[in-house]
Short mmCIF file of C-alpha atoms and ligand atoms in Angstrom, two decimals:
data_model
loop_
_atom_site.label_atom_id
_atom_site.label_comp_id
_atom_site.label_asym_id
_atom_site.label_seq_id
_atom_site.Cartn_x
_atom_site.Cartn_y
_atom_site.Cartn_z
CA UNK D 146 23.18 172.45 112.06
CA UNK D 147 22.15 170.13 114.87
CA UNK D 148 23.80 167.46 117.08
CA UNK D 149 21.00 164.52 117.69
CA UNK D 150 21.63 162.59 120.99
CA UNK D 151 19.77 159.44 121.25
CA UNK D 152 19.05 158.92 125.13
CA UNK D 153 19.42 162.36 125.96
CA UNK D 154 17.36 162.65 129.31
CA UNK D 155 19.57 159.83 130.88
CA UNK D 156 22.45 159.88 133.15
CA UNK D 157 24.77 159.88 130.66
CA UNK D 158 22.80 161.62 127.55
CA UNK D 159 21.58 164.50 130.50
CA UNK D 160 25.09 165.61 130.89
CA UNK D 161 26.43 165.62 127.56
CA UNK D 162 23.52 167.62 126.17
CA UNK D 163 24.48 170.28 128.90
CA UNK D 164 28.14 170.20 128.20
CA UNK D 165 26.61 170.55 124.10
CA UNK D 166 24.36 173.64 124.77
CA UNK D 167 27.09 175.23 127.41
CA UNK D 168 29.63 174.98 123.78
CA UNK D 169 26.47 177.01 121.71
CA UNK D 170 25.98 173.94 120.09
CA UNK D 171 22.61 172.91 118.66
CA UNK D 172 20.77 169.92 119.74
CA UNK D 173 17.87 167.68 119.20
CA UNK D 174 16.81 165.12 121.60
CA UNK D 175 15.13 162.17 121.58
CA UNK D 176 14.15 159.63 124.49
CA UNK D 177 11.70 157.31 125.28
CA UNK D 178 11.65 157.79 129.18
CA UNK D 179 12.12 154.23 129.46
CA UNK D 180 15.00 154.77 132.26
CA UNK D 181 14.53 158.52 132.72
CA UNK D 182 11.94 161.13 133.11
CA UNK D 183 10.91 164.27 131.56
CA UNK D 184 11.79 166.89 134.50
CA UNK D 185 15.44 166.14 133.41
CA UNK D 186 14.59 168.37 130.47
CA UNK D 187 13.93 171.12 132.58
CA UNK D 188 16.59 170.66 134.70
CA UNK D 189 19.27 171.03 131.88
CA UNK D 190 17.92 173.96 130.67
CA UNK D 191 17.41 175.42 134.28
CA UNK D 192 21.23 174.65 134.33
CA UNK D 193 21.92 176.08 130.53
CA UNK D 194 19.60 178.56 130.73
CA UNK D 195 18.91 177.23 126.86
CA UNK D 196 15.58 174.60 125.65
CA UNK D 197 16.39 171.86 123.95
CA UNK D 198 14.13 170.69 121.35
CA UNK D 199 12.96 167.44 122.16
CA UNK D 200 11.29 164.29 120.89
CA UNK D 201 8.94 161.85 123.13
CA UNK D 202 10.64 159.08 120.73
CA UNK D 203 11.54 155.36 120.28
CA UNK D 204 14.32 154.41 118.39
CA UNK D 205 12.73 151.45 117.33
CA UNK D 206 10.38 153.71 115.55
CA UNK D 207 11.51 153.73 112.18
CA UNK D 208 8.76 156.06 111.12
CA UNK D 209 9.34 158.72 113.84
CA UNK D 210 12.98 158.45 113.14
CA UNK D 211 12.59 159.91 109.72
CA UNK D 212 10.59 162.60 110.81
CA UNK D 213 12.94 163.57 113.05
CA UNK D 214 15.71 163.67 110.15
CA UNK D 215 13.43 165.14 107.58
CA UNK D 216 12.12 168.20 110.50
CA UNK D 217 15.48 169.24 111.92
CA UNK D 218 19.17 170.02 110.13
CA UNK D 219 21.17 166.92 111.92
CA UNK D 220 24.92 166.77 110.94
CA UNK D 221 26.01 164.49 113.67
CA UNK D 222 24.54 161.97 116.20
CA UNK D 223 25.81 161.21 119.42
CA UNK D 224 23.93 157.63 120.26
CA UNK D 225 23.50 156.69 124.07
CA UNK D 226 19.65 155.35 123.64
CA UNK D 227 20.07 151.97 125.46
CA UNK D 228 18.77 149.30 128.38
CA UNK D 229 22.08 149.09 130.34
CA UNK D 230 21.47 146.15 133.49
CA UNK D 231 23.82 143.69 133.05
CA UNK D 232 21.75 141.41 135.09
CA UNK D 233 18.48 141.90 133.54
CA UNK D 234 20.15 141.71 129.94
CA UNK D 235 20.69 137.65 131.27
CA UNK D 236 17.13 137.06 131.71
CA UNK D 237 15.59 138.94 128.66
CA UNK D 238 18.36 139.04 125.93
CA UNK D 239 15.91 138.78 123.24
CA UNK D 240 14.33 142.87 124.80
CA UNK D 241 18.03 143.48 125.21
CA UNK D 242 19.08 142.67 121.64
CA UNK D 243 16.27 143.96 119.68
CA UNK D 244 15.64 147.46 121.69
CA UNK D 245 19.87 148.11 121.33
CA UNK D 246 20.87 146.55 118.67
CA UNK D 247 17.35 146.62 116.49
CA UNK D 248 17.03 150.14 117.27
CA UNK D 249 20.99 150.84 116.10
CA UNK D 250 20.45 149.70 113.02
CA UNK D 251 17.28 151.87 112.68
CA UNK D 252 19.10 154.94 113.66
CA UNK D 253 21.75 153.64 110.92
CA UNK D 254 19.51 153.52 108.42
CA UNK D 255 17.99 157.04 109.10
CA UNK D 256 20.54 158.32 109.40
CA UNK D 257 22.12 157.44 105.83
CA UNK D 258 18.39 157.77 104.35
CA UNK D 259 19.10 161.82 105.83
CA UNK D 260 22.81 161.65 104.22
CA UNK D 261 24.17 161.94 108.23
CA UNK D 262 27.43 160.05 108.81
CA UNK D 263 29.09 161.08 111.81
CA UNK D 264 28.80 159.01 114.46
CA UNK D 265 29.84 159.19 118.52
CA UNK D 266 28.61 155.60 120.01
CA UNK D 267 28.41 154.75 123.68
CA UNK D 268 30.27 151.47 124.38
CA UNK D 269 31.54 150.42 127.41
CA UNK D 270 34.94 148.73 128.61
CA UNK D 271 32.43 145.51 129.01
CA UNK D 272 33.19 144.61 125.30
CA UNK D 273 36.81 143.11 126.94
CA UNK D 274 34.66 140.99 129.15
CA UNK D 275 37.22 139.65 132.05
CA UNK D 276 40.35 141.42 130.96
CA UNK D 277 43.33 139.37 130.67
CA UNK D 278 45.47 142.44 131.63
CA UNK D 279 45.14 145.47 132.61
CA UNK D 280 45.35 148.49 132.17
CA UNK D 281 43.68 147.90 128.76
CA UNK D 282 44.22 149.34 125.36
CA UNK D 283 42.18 149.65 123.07
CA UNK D 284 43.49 146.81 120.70
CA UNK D 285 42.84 144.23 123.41
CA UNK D 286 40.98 141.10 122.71
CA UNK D 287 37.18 141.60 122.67
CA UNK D 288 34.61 139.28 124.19
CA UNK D 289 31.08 139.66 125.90
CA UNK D 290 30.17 137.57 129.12
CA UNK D 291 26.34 138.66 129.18
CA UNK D 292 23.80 139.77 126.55
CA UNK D 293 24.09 143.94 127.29
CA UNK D 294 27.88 143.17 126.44
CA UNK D 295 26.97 141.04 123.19
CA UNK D 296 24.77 143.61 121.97
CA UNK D 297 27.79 146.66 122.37
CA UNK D 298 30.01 144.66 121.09
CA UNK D 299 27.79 143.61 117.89
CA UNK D 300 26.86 147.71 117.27
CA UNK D 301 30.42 148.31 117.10
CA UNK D 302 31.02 145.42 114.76
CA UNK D 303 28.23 147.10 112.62
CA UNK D 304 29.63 150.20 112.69
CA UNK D 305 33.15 149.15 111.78
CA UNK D 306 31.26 147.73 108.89
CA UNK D 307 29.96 150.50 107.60
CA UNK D 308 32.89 152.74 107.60
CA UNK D 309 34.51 150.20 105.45
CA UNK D 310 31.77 150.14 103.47
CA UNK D 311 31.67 153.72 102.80
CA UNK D 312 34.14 156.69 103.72
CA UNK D 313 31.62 158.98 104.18
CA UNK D 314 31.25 157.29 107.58
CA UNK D 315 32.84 158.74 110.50
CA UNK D 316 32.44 157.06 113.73
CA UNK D 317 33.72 157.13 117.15
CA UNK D 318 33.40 154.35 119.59
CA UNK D 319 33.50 155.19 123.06
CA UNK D 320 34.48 152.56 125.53
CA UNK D 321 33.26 154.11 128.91
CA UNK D 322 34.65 152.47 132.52
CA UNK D 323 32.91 153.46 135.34
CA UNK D 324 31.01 156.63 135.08
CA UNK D 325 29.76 158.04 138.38
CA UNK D 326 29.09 161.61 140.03
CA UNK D 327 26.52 164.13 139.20
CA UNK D 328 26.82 167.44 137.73
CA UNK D 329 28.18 170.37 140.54
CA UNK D 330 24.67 171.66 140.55
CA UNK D 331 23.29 169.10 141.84
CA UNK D 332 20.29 169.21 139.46
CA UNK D 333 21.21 165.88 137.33
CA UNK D 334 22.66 162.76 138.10
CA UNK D 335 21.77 159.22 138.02
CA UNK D 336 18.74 158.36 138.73
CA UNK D 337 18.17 154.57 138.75
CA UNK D 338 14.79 152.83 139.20
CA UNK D 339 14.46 150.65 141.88
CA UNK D 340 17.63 148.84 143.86
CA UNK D 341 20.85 150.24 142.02
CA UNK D 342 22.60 147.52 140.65
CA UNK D 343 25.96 149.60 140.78
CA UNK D 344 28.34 150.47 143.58
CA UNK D 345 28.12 154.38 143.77
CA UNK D 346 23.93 154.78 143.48
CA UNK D 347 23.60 152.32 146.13
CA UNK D 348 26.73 153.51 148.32
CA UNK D 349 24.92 156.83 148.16
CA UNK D 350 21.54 155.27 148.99
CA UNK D 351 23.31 154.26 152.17
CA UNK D 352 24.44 157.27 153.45
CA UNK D 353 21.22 158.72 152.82
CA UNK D 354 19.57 156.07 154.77
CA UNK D 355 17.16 154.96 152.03
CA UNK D 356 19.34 151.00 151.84
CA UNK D 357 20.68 149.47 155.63
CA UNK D 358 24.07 148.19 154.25
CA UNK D 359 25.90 147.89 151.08
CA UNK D 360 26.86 144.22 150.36
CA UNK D 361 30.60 144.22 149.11
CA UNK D 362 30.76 141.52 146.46
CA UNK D 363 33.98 139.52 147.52
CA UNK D 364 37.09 140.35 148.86
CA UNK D 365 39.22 137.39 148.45
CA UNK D 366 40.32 139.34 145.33
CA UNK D 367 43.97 139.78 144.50
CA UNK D 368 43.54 143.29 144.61
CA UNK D 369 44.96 145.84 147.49
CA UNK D 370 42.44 144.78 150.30
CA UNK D 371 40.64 141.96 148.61
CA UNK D 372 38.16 143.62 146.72
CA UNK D 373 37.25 144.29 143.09
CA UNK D 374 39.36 147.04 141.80
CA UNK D 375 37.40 149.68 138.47
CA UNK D 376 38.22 152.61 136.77
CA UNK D 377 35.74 155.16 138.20
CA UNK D 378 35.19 158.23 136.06
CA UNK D 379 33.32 161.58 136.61
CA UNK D 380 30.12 161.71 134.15
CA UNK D 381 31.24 165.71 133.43
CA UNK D 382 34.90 164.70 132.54
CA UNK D 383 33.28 161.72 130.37
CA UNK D 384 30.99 164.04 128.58
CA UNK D 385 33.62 165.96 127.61
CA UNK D 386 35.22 163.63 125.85
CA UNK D 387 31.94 163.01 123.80
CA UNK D 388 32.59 166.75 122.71
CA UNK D 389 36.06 165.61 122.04
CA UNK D 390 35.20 162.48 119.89
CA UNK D 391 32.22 164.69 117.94
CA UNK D 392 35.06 167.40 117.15
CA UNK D 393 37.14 164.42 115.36
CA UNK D 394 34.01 162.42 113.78
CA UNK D 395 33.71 165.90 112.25
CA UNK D 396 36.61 166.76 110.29
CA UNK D 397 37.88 162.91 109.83
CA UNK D 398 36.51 159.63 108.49
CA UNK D 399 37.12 155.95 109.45
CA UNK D 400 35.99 154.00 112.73
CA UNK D 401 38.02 154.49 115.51
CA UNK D 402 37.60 153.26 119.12
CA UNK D 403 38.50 154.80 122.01
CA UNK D 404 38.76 153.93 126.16
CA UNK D 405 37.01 156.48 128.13
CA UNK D 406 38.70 156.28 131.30
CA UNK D 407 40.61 157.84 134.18
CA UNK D 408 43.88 155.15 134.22
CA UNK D 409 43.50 154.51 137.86
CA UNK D 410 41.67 151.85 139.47
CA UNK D 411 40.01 151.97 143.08
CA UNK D 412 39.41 149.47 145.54
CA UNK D 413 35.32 148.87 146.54
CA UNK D 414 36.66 149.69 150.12
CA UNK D 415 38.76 152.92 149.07
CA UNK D 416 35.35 153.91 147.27
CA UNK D 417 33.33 153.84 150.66
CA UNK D 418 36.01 155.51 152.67
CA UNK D 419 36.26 158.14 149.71
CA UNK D 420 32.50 158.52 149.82
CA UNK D 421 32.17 158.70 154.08
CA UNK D 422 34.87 161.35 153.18
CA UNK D 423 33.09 163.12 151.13
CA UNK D 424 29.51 162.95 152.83
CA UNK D 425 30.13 162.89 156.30
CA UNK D 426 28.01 159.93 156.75
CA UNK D 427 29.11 156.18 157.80
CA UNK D 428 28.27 153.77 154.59
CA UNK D 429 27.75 150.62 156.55
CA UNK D 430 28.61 147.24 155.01
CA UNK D 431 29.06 143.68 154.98
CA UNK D 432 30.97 140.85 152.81
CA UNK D 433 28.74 139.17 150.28
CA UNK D 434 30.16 136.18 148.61
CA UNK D 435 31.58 137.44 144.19
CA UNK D 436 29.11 138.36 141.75
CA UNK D 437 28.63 136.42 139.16
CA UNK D 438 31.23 137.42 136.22
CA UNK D 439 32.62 140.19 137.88
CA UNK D 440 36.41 141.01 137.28
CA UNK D 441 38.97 141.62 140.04
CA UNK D 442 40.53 144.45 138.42
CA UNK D 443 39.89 146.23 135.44
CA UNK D 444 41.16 150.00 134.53
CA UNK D 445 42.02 151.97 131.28
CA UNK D 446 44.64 152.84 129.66
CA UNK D 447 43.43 156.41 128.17
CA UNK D 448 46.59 157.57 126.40
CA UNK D 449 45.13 156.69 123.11
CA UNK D 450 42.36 159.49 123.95
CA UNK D 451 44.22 161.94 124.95
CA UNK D 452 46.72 161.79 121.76
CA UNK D 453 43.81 161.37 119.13
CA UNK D 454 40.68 163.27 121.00
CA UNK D 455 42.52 165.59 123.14
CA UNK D 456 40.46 164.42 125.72
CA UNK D 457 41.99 163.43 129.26
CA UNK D 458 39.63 163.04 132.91
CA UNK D 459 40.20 165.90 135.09
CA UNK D 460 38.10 164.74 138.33
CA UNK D 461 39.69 162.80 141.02
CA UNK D 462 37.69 160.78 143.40
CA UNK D 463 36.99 162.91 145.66
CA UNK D 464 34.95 165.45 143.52
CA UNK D 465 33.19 162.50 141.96
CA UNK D 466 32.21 161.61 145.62
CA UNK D 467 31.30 164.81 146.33
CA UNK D 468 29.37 165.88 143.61
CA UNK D 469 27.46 162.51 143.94
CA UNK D 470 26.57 162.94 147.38
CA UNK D 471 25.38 167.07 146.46
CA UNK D 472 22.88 165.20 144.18
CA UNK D 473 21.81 162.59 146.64
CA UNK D 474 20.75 165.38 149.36
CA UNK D 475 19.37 167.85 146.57
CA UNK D 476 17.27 164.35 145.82
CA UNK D 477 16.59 162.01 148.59
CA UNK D 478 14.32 160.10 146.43
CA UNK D 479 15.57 160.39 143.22
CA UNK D 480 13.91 162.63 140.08
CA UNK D 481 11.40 160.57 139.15
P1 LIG J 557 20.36 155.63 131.11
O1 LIG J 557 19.45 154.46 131.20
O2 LIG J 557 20.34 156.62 132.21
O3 LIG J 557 20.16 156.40 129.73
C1 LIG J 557 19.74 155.75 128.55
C2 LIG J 557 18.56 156.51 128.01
O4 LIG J 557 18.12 155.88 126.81
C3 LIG J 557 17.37 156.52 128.98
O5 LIG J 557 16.93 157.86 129.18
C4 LIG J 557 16.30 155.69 128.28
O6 LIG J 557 15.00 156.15 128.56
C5 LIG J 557 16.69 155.86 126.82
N1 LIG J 557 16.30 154.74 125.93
C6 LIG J 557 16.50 153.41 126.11
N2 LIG J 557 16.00 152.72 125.08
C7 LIG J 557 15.47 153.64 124.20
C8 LIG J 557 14.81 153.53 122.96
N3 LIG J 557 14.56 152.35 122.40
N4 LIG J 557 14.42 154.67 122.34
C9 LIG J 557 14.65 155.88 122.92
N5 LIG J 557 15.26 156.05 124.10
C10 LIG J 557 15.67 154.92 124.74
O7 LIG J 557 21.86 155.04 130.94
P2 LIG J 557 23.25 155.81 130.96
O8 LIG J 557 24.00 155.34 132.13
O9 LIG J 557 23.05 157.24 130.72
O10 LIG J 557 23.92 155.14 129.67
C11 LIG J 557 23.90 155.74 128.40
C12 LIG J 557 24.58 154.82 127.42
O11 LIG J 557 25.90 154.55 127.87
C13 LIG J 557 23.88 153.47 127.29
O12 LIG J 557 23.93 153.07 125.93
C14 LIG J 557 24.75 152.56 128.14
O13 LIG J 557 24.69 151.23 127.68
C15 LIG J 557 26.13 153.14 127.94
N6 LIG J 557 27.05 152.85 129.06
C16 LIG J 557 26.70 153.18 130.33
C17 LIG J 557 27.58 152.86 131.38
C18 LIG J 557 27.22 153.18 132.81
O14 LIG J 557 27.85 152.62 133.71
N7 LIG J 557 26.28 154.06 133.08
C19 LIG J 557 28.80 152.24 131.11
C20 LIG J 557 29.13 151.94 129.80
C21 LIG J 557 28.24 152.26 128.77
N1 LIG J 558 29.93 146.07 143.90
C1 LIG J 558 29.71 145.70 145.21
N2 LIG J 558 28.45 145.85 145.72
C2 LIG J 558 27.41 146.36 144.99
C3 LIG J 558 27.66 146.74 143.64
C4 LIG J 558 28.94 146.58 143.13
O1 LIG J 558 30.61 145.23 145.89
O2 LIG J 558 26.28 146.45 145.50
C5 LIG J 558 31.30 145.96 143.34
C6 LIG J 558 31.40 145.03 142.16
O3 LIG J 558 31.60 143.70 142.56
C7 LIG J 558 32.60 145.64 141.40
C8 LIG J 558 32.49 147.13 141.70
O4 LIG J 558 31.69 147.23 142.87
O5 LIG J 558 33.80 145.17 141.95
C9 LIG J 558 31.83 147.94 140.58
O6 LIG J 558 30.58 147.35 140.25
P1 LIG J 558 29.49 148.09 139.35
O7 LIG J 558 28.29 147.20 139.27
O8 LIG J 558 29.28 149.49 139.84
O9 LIG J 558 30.22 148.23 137.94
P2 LIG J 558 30.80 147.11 136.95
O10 LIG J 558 32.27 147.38 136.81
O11 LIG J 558 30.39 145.76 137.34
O12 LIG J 558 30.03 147.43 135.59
C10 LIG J 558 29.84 148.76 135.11
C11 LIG J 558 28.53 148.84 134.34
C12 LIG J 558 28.60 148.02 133.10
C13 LIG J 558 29.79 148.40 132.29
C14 LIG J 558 31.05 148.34 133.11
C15 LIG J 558 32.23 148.85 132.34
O13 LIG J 558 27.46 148.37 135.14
O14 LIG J 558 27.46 148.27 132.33
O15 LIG J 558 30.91 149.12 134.29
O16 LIG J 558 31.94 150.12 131.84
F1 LIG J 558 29.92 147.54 131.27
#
């Protein structure tokens, strides 16, 4: 039996379909290379000495979808197919909606057209918009300041639907914080197209001389020195827990969410002195006025993780600095 992961050649997807092969699982992926390329399929099995079968696919395919289902035995699905800029999601919600949410509900459907119920989902801490506290659990009050939030927040409410509609579902929602770092080879890592839009791809862009100066977005915060304050996470530890989560989806129905998170929160400051640390090189910077609906502080609390999945981060900010800044030499200019 096979694992399917939706947006499997991405940052995210790339490194959970390693950590899937490197536990002699089988998998079947699917992309559309709309935010990745097809060299990252060579580089995970360079790493995992193992092909995956692929699929050139959209998820908004309904057609292709069923192919899929009907060619390969799927028992699970691990879904991180997305569009993921917060800022572009606020000028073309309508894409936003119908290529996440649409295509969701086209994987759903599939999926219980192929009799496949288990369920991993990639969320993101943005469904508690501004946090009112931190850190935050779980149970916290949900709300969406932009349209990429409103559409995670509406898959979930889908999914918690359909559990309760039928307890053959079982579904994990994961409710990532800041994912950053590469894998130790240096082989994949995020690879973002154009100006990064987030703090570590464009710190590293710095050091490696491809961006001037980093802007730092505020720091009249009420934070440590001023400025805004996340949960940063290494993308290996956080595709563990994805093993984690498909390990309980597996024996156990229901809809359950979970944070996906270290517990401690870092300054935007402590991240560039953590990052010259690591790389040797002098991230230069200057003090932009706040970004629009950013936070001041917002971290996890992971206990309810590590009781129910097992699952706890193991990398501290310095490997996740390091291993990011191995990937930025290994390539300058990206993947693509
Ligand atoms: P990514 O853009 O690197 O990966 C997403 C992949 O999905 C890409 O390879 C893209 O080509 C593919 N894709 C998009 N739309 C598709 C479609 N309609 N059909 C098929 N493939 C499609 O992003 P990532 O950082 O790896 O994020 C993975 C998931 O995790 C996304 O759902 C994202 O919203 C979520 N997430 C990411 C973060 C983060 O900071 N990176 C935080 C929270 C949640
Ligand atoms: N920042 C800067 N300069 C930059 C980029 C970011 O100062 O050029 C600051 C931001 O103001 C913030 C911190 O760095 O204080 C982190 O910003 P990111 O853009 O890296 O991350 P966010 O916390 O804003 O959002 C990310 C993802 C969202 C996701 C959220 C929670 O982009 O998709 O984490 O998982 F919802």
């Amino acid at each position: 039996m096979s694992v399917l992961v939706t947006g499997g050649t991405g940052y995210i997807g790339s490194h959970v379909c390693v950590e899937l092969l490197n536990a002699g699982r089988d998998i079947v992926v699917i992309d559309n290379f709309s935010n990745s390329s097809p060299k990252v399929l060579e580089r995970i099995t360079e790493i995992t000495k193992k092909e995956p079968k692929f699929y050139e696919a959209d998820i908004l395919d309904e057609a292709a979808l069923d192919k899929i289902f009907s060619e390969n035995k799927i028992d699970s699905v691990i879904h991180l197919a997305g569009l993921k800029a917060v800022g572009e999601s606020v000028q073309k919600p309508l894409e936003y909606y119908e290529n996440n949410v649409t295509g969701s509900l086209h994987l759903f459907c599939a999926m219980r057209k192929a009799g496949v119920y288990n369920m991993v989902f990639s969320s993101s801490a943005c469904v508690y918009g501004i946090p009112k506290r931190v850190p935050i659990v779980e149970t916290d009050p949900l709300h969406t300041i932009n349209p990429y939030g409103g559409t995670k927040l509406t898959i979930e409410r889908i999914l918690e639907d359909l559990a309760v509609s039928d307890s053959k579902w079982h579904i994990s929602l994961l409710r990532y914080f800041n994912p950053i770092g590469a894998h130790e080879s240096g082989l994949i890592g995020e690879d973002p197209n154009g100006i990064p839009n987030n703090l570590l791809p464009y710190v590293a862009q710095v050091a490696v001389g491809r961006l001037p100066y980093l802007n730092v977005f505020g720091n009249d915060y009420d934070t440590v020195d001023g400025t805004g304050v996340r949960d940063y996470i290494h993308v290996v530890d956080l595709a563990k827990g994805h093993l984690k989560a498909l390990d309980k989806v597996e024996k156990t129905p229901g809809c359950s969410a979970y944070n996906l998170g270290t517990g401690t929160g870092y300054s935007v400051l402590q991240i560039v002195a953590a990052f010259e640390k690591a790389s040797g090189k002098k991230v230069a910077y200057q003090i932009a006025p706040r970004r629009a609906g950013d936070a001041a502080t917002c971290y996890a609390d992971p206990s309810k993780a590590a009781k129910e999945l097992g699952w706890k981060a193991e990398f501290g900010i310095e490997k996740m600095c390091e291993d990011l800044w191995n990937f930025t030499q290994k390539n300058p200019n990206g993947i693509r």
